[in-house]
Coordinates of C-alpha atoms in Angstrom, one line a residue:
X1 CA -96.6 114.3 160.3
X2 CA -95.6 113.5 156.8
X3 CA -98.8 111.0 155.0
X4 CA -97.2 107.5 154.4
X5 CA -96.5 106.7 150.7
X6 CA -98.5 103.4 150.4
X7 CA -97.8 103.2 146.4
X8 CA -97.5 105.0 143.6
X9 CA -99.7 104.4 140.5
X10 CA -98.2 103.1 137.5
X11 CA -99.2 99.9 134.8
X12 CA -102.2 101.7 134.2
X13 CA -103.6 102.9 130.5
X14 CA -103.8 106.2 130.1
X15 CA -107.7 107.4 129.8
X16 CA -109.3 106.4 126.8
X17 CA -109.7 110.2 125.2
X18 CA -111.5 111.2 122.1
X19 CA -110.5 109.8 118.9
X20 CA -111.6 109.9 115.5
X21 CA -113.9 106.4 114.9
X22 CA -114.0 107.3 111.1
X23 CA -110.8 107.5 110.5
X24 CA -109.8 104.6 112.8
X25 CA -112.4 102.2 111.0
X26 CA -110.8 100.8 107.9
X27 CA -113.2 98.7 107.7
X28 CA -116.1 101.8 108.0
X29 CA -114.1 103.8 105.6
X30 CA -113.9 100.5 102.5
X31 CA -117.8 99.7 103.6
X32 CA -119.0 103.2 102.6
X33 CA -117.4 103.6 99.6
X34 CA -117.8 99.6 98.4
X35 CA -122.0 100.2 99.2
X36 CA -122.2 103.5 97.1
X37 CA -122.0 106.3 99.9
X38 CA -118.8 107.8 98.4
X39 CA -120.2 110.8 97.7
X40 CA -121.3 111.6 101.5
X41 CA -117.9 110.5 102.8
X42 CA -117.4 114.4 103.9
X43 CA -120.6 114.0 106.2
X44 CA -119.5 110.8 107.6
X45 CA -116.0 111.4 108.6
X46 CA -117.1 114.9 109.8
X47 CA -119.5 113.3 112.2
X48 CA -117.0 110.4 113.3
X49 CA -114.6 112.8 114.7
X50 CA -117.4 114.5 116.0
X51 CA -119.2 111.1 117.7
X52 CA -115.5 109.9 118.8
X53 CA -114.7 113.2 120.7
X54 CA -117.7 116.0 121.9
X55 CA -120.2 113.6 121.6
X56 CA -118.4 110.2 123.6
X57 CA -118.1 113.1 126.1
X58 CA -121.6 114.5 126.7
X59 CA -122.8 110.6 126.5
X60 CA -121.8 110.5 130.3
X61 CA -123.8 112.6 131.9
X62 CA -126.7 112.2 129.5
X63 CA -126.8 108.6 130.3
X64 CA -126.3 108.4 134.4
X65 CA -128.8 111.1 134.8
X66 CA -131.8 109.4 133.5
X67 CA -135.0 111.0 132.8
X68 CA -137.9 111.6 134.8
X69 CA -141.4 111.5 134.4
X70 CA -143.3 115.2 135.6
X71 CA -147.5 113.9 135.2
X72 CA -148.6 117.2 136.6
X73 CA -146.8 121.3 137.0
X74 CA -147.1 123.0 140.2
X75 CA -150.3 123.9 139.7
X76 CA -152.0 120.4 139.9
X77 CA -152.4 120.6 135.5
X78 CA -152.0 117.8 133.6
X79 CA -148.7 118.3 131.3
X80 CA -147.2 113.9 131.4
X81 CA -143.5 115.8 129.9
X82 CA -140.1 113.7 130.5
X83 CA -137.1 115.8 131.6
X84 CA -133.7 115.1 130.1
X85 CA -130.4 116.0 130.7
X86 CA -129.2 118.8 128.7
X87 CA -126.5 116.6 127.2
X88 CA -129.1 114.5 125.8
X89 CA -130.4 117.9 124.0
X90 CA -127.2 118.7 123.0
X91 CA -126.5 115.1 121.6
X92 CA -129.9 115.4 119.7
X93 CA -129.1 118.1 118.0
X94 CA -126.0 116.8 116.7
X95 CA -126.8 114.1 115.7
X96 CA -130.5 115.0 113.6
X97 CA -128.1 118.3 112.5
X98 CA -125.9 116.0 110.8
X99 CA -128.8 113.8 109.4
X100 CA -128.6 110.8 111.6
X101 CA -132.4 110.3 111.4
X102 CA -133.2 112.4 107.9
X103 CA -130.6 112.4 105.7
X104 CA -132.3 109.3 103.2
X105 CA -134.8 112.0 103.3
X106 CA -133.4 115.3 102.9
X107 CA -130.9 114.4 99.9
X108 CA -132.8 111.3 98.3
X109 CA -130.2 110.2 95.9
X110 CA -128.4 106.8 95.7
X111 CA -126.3 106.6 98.5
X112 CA -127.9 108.0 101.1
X113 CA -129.6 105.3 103.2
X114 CA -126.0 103.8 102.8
X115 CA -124.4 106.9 103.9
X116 CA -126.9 107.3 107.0
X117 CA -126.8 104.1 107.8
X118 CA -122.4 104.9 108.6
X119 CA -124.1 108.0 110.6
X120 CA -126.3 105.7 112.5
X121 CA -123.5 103.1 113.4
X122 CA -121.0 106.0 114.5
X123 CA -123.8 107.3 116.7
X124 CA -124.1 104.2 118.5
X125 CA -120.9 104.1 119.7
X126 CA -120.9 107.8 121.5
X127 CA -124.7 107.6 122.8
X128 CA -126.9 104.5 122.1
X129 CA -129.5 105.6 123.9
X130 CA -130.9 108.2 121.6
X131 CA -130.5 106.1 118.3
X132 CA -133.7 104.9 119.9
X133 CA -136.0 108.5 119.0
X134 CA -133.3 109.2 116.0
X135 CA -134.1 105.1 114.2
X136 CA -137.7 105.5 114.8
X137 CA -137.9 109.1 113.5
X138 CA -136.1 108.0 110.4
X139 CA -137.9 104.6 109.9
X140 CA -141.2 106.1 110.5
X141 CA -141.1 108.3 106.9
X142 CA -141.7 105.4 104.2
X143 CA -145.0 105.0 106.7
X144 CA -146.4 108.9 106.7
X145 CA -145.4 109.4 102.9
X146 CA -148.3 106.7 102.5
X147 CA -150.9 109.5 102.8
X148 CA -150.7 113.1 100.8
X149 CA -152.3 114.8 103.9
X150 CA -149.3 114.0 106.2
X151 CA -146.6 114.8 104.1
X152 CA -145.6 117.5 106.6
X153 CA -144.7 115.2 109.0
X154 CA -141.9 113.6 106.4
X155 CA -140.9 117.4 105.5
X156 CA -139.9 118.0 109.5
X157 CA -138.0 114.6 109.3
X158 CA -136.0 115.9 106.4
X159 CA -135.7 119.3 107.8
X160 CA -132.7 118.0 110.5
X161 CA -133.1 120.3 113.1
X162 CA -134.0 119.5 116.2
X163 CA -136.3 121.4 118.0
X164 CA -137.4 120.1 121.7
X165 CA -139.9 122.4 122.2
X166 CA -143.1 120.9 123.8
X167 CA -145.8 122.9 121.1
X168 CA -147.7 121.5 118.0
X169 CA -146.3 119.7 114.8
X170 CA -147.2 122.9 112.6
X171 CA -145.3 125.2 114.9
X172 CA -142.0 123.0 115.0
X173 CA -138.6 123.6 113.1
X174 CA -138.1 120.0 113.1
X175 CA -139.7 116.7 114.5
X176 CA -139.2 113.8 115.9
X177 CA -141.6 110.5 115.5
X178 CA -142.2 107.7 118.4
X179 CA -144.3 104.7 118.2
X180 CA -146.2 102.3 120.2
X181 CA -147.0 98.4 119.2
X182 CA -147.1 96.5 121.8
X183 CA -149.7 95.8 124.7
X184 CA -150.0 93.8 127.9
X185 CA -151.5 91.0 126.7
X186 CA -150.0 90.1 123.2
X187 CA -146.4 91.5 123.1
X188 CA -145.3 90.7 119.7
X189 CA -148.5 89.1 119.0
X190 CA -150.0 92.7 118.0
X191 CA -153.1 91.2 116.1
X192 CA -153.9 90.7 120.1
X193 CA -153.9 94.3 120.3
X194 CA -157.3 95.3 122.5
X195 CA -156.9 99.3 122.1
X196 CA -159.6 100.5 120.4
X197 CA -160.1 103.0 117.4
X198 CA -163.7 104.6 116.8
X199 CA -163.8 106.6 113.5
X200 CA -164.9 110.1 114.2
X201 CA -166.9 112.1 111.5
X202 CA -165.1 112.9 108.4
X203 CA -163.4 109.8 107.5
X204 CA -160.0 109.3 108.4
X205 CA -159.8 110.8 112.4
X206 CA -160.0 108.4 115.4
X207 CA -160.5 108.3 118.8
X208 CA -158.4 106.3 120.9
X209 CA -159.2 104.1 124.3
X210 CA -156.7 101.5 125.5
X211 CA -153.2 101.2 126.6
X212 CA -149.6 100.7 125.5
X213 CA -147.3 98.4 127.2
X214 CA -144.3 100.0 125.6
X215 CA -144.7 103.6 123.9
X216 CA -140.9 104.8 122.8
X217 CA -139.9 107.8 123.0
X218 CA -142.6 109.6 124.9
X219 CA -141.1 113.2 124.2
X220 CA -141.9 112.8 120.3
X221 CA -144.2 115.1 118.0
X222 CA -146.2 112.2 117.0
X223 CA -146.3 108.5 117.5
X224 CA -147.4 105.3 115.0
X225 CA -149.3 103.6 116.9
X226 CA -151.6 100.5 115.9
X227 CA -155.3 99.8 117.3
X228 CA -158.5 98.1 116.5
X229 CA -160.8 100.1 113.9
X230 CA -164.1 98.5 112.3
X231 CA -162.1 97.0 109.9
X232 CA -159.3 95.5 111.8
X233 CA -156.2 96.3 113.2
X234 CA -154.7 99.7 111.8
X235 CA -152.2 102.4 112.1
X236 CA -152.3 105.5 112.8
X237 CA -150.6 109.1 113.4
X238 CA -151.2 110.5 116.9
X239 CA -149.7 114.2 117.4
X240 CA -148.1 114.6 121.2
X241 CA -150.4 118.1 120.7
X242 CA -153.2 118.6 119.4
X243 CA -153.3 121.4 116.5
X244 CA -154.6 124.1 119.2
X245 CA -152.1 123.4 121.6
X246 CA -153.4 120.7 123.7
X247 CA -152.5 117.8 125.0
X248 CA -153.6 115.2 123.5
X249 CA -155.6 112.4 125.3
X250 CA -153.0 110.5 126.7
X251 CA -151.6 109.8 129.9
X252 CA -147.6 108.4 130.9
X253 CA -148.3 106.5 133.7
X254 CA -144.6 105.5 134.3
X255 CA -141.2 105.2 132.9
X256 CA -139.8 101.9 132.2
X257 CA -137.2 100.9 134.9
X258 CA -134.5 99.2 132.3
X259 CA -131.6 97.6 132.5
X260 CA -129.9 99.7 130.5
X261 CA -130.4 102.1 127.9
X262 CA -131.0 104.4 130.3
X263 CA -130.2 107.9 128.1
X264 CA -134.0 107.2 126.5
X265 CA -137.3 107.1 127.9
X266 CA -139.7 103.9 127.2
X267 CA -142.9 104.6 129.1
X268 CA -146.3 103.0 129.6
X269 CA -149.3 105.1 128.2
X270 CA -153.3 105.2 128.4
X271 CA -155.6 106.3 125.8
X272 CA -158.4 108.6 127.1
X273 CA -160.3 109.7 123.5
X274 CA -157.0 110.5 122.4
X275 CA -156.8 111.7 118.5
X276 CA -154.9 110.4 116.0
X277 CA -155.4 109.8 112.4
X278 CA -155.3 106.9 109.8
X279 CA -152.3 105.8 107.6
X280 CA -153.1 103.1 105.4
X281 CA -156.4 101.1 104.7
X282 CA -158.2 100.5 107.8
X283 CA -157.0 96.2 108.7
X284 CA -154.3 96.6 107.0
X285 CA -152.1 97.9 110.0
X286 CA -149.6 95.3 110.0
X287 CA -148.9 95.8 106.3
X288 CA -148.4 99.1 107.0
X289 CA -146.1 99.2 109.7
X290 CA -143.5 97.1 107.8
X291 CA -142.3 99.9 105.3
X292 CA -140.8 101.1 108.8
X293 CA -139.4 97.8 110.1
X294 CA -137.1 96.7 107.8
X295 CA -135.6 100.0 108.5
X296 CA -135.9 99.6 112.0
X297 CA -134.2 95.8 112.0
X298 CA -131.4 97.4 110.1
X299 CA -130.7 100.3 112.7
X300 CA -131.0 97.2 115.2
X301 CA -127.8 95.5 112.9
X302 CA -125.8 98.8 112.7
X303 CA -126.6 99.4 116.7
X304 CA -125.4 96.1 117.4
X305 CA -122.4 96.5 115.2
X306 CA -121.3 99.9 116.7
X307 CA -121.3 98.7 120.1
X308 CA -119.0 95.7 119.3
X309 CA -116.8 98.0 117.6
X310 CA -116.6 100.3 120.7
X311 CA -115.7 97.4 122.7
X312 CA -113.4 96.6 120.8
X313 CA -111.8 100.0 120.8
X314 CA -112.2 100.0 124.7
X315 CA -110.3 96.3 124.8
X316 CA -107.5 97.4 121.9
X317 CA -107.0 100.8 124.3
X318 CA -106.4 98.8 127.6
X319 CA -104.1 95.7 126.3
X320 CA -101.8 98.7 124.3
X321 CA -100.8 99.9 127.5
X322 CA -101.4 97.4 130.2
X323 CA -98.3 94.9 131.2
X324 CA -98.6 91.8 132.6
X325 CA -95.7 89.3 132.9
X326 CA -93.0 91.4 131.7
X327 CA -94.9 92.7 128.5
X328 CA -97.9 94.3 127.3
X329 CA -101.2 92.6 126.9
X330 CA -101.5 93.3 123.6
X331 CA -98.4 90.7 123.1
X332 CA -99.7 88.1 125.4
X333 CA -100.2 85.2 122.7
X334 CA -103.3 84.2 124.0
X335 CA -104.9 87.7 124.2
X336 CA -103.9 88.5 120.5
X337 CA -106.4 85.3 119.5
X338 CA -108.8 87.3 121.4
X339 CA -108.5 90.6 120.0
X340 CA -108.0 89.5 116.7
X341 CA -111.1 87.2 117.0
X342 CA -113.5 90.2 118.1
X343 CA -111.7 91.6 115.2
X344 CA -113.2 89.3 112.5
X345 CA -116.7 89.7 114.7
X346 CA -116.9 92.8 114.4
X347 CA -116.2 93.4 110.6
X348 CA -118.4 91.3 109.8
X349 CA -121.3 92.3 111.5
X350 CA -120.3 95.8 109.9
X351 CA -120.2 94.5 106.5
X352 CA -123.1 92.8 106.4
X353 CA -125.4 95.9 108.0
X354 CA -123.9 97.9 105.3
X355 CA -124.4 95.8 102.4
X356 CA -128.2 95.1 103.6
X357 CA -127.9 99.2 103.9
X358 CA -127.1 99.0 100.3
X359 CA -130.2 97.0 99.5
X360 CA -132.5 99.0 100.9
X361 CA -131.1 101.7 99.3
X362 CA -131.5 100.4 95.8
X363 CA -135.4 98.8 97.0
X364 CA -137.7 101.4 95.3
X365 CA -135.7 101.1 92.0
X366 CA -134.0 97.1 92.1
X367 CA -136.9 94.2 92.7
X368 CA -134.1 92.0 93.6
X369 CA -132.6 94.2 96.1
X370 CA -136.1 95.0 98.0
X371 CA -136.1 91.5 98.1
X372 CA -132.7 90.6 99.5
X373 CA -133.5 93.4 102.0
X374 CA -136.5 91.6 103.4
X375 CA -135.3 88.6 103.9
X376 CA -131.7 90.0 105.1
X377 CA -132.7 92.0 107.1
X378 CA -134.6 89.6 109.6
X379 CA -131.2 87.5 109.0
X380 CA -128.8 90.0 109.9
X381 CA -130.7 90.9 113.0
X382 CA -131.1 87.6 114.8
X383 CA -127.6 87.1 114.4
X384 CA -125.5 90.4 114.6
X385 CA -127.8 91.2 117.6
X386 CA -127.7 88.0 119.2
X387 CA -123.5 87.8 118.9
X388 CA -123.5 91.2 120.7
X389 CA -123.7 90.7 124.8
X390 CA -120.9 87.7 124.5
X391 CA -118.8 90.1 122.6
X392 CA -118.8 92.5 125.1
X393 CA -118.1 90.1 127.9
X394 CA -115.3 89.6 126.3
X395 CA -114.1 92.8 125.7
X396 CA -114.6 93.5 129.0
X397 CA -112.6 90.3 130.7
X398 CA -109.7 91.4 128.8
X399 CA -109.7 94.6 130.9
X400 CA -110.2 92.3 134.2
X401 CA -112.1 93.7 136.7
X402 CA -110.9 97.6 135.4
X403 CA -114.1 96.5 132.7
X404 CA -116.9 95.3 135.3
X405 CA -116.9 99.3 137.2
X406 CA -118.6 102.3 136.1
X407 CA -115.3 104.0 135.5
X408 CA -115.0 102.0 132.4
X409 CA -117.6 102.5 129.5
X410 CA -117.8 99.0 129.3
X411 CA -120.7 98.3 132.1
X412 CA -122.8 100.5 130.0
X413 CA -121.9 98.5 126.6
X414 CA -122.7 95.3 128.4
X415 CA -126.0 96.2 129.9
X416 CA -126.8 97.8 126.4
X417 CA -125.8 94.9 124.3
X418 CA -129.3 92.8 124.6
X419 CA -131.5 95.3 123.3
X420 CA -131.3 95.3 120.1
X421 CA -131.8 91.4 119.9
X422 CA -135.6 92.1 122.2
X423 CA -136.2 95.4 120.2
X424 CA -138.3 95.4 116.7
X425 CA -139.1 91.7 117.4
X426 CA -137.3 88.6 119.2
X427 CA -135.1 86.0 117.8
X428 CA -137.8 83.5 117.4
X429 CA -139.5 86.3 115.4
X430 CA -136.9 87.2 113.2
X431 CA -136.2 83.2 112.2
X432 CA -139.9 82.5 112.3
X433 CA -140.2 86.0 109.6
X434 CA -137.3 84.2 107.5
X435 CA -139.1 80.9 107.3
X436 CA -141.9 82.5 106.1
X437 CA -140.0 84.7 103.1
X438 CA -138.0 81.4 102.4
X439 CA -141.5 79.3 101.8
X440 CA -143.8 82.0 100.6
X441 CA -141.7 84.3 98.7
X442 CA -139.6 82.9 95.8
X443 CA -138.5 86.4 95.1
X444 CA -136.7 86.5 98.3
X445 CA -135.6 82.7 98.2
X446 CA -133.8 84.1 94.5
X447 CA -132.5 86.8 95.8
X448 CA -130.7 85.3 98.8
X449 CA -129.5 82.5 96.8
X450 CA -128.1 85.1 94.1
X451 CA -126.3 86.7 96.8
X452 CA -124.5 84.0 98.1
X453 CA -123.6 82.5 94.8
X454 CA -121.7 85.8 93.8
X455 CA -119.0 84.6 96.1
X456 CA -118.4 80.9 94.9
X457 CA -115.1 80.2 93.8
X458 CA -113.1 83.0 96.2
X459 CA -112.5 80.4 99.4
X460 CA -112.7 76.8 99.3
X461 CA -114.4 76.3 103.0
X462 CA -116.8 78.7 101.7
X463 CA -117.8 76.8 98.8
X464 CA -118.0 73.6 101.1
X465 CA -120.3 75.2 103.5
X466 CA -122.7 76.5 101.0
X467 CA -123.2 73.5 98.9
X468 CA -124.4 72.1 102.8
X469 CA -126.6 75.2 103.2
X470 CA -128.1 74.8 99.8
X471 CA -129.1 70.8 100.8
X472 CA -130.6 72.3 103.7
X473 CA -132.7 75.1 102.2
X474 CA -133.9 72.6 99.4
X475 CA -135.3 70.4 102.6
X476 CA -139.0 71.6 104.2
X477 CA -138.0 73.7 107.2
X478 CA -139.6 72.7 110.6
X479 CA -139.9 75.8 113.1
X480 CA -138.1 74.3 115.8
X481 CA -134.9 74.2 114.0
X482 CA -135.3 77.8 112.2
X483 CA -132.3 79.4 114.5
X484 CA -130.3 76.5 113.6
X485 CA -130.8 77.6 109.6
X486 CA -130.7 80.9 110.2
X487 CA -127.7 81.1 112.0
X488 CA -125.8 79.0 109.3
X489 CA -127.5 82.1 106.9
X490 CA -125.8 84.3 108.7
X491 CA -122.7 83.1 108.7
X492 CA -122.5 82.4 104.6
X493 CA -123.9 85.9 104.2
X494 CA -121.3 87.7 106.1
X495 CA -118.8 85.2 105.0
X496 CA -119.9 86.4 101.1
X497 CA -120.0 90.0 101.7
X498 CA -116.3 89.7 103.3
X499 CA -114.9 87.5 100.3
X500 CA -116.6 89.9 97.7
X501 CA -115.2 93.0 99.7
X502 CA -111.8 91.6 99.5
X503 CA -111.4 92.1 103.1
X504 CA -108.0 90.8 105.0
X505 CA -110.8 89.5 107.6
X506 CA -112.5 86.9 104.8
X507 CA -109.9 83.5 104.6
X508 CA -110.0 84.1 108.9
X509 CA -113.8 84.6 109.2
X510 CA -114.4 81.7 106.7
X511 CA -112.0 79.2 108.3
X512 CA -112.9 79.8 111.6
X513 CA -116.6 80.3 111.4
X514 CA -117.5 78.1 108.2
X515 CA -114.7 75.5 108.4
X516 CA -114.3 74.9 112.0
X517 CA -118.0 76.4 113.0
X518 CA -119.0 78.9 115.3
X519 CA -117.0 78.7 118.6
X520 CA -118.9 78.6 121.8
X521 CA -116.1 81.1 123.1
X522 CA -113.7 84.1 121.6
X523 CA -110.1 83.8 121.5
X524 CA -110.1 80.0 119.5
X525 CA -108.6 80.7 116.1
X526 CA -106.4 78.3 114.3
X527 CA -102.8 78.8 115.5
X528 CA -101.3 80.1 112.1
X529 CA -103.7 82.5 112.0
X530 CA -102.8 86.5 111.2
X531 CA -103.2 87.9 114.8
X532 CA -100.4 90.6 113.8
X533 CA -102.5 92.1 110.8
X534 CA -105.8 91.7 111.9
X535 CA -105.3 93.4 115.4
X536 CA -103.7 96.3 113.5
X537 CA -106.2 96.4 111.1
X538 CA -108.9 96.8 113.6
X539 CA -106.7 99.1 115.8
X540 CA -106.7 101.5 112.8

């Protein structure tokens, strides 16, 4: 018997494919060279056709099969190793090849935290996972340099290679840094911190006893982690091996079961007189950490901005060839407002990461840019972060249900999206951090109100909304309403960064977001808005 033709399949997109993200990001490609990373564009575009095609590819398999946790061999010894899949190794070795986690340190010129930073956002798109290991490994640099005696550490960050090997730091081609912060019993509150640190003779070596809650990356060469000393709470280096080959004292008592993310391990540790060594002045661990967060926040802006722009991509790619009601979605009047909504979103989120990029660049040689970069970056990453999960809701209703199954990339994007809001500190932390620059720092109080004066003059609802914002930061700010301020910081900032770019996103981003105010929903621009150009521009 012949089978029975039930259908035939037809009004459906075509697979997504690879693709180029550099050269489809006109956005990307202005950014770079407007923030001073011209002369890296080579290594950028290289490694956006490279993140678009190979890499988008190996991100499959690398993040279904997740790792697991091995606490002893065959034997009954000891060894507490994570098993990956090999495409996470491969994507690893792309990625630190190309300089995703060393290039600021391998070619220290101007340009080249903006220029990684472009690496960093492309990466997120293909594998997000592993920007965990690759953010923390770069971030954790400005930290070792701090003491002469662990400047090899910073050397195998700058070497970009990646070598997974489980055998000592010295032996290594290249390495990789983790950290762990956080207990049970403070969370953010790390001053909480009961892990203890007992000096050891000889000055600066410690012996550990405690736990960590959350301890990233557990398959790292070393790890900052902070603990109590005599003096306080303090950082400190611990080695994954000990110099003779051992490992050191301590023990991964589980993987973190998360909701996404999945690509990366996060684990739960013990200390059992485990070694490690100090980095900084003994109570002064706090301090000492943050020459790695503002770095991290940043990554957390860029992540955040990558995955919008892959939804985007994702939701552009299925309304191009999808019809419904006699012509394609990507006609539909109402989905254009949409598309060309996430549009403006997502440019602006990019150019704001990359112009805090740019100030952190220019830190250790511009005063006023190391202090736009602190208070920025705490700025940028409530909000960028925050806008993320909605955005890829969205993205994902306008493939229907095609976007809520695992076919689609999109289930991944969505349970991604809320990490980098949690990650590196809260909300509440970030707005309670810019309260604090605002009222105790007049450096960084300047500096933000420099930055947002550059644009005055260029759009008339801008000018309107900052003359508000400027009666607002002249009042005395009371905690509860710091998301309320910090979101309206947001806004002008990204709104000043578009106008001084020049971007065709700037008069539509100021109208809608500045003029009208933030809408509870995508998809509610004005109706003589430019859906035509903006949807092209952001198709690429």
């Amino acid at each position: 018997m012949q089978p029975v033709r039930t259908h035939e399949v037809a009004n459906q997109p075509p697979p997504f494919g690879a693709r180029d993200l550099w050269n489809e990001d006109a956005g990307l490609r202005e950014a770079l060279a407007r923030e001073g990373g011209g002369a890296f564009e080579s290594t950028v575009a290289a490694y956006g056709a490279r993140a678009g095609g190979e890499l988008l590819t190996l991100s499959h398999e690398a993040h279904r099969d997740r790792p697991r946790l091995r606490t002893h061999d065959a034997a009954g010894r000891r060894i507490d190793t994570v098993e990956f899949h090999p495409n996470y190794h491969a994507i690893m070795q792309a990625a630190i090849g190309q300089g995703v986690a060393g290039l600021s340190w391998a070619r220290p010129v101007a340009g080249a935290h903006v220029s990684r930073a472009a690496l960093a956002y492309l990466h997120y798109q293909a594998e997000p996972g592993s920007s965990c290991p690759l953010t923390m490994t770069h971030a954790a640099v400005p930290v070792l340099l701090r003491e002469p005696s662990m400047r090899a550490w910073a050397d195998g960050v700058a070497a970009c290679r990646y070598d997974p090997r489980d055998v000592p730091a010295a032996d290594k081609r290249g390495l990789t840094l983790g950290m762990g912060m956080t207990e049970k019993q403070g969370g953010s509150d790390v001053r909480a911190n009961t892990t203890r640190a007992t000096p050891l003779p000889g000055g600066e070596a410690y012996e550990l006893r405690g736990h960590k809650w959350f301890f990233s990356a557990p398959m790292s060469d070393g790890f900052l982690v902070l603990a109590q000393a005599p003096g306080g709470l303090t950082c400190l280096l611990l080695p994954r091996r000990l110099p003779d080959g051992a490992l050191n004292g301590f023990r991964l008592m589980r993987l973190k079961d998360k909701l996404g993310d999945w690509s990366n391990a996060s684990s739960e540790i013990e200390f059992d007189a485990a070694l490690a060594w100090r980095v900084g002045e003994e109570g002064r661990g706090i301090a000492t950490i943050l020459g790695m967060v503002m770095l991290t926040r940043l990554d957390c802006m860029l992540g955040s901005a990558g995955l919008m722009r892959m939804a985007l991509s994702q939701a552009l790619h299925h309304c191009r060839h999808r019809q419904a009601f006699g012509r394609a979605l990507i006609d539909q009047p109402l989905m254009r407002n949409v598309l060309a909504d996430l549009a403006v979103e997502a440019e602006a989120a990019l150019a704001l990461s990359m112009r805090v990029a740019r100030a952190v660049d220019a830190s250790p040689r511009d005063p006023a840019e190391a202090a736009f970069a602190r208070v920025a970056t705490a700025i940028g990453k409530f909000w960028i972060c925050k806008r993320a999960p909605a955005f890829v809701n969205e993205a994902q209703e306008c493939l229907g249900g095609a976007g809520y199954v695992e076919e689609s990339l999109l289930p991944r994007l969505y349970r991604q999206a809320p990490l980098n809001s949690i990650w590196e500190g809260s909300g509440n932390i970030q707005c309670l951090d810019v309260l604090r620059a605002l009222s105790r720092e007049p450096a960084s109080l300047a500096a933000l109100q420099e930055e947002l004066a550059r644009a005055e003059g260029l759009d008339a609802d801008y000018d309107r909304a900052l003359a508000r914002l400027q009666v607002a930061l002249a009042r005395s700010h009371d905690e509860s309403q710091a998301r309320a301020l910090v979101m309206r910081l947001a806004l002008q900032l990204q709104a000043a960064t578009l106008l001084q770019a020049g971007s065709p996103v700037a008069v539509t981003f100021c109208r809608s977001r500045l003029r009208e105010g933030p809408s509870a929903v995508y998809g509610a621009l004005a109706e003589d808005t430019p859906f035509a150009s903006l949807i092209e521009r952001a198709a690429g």
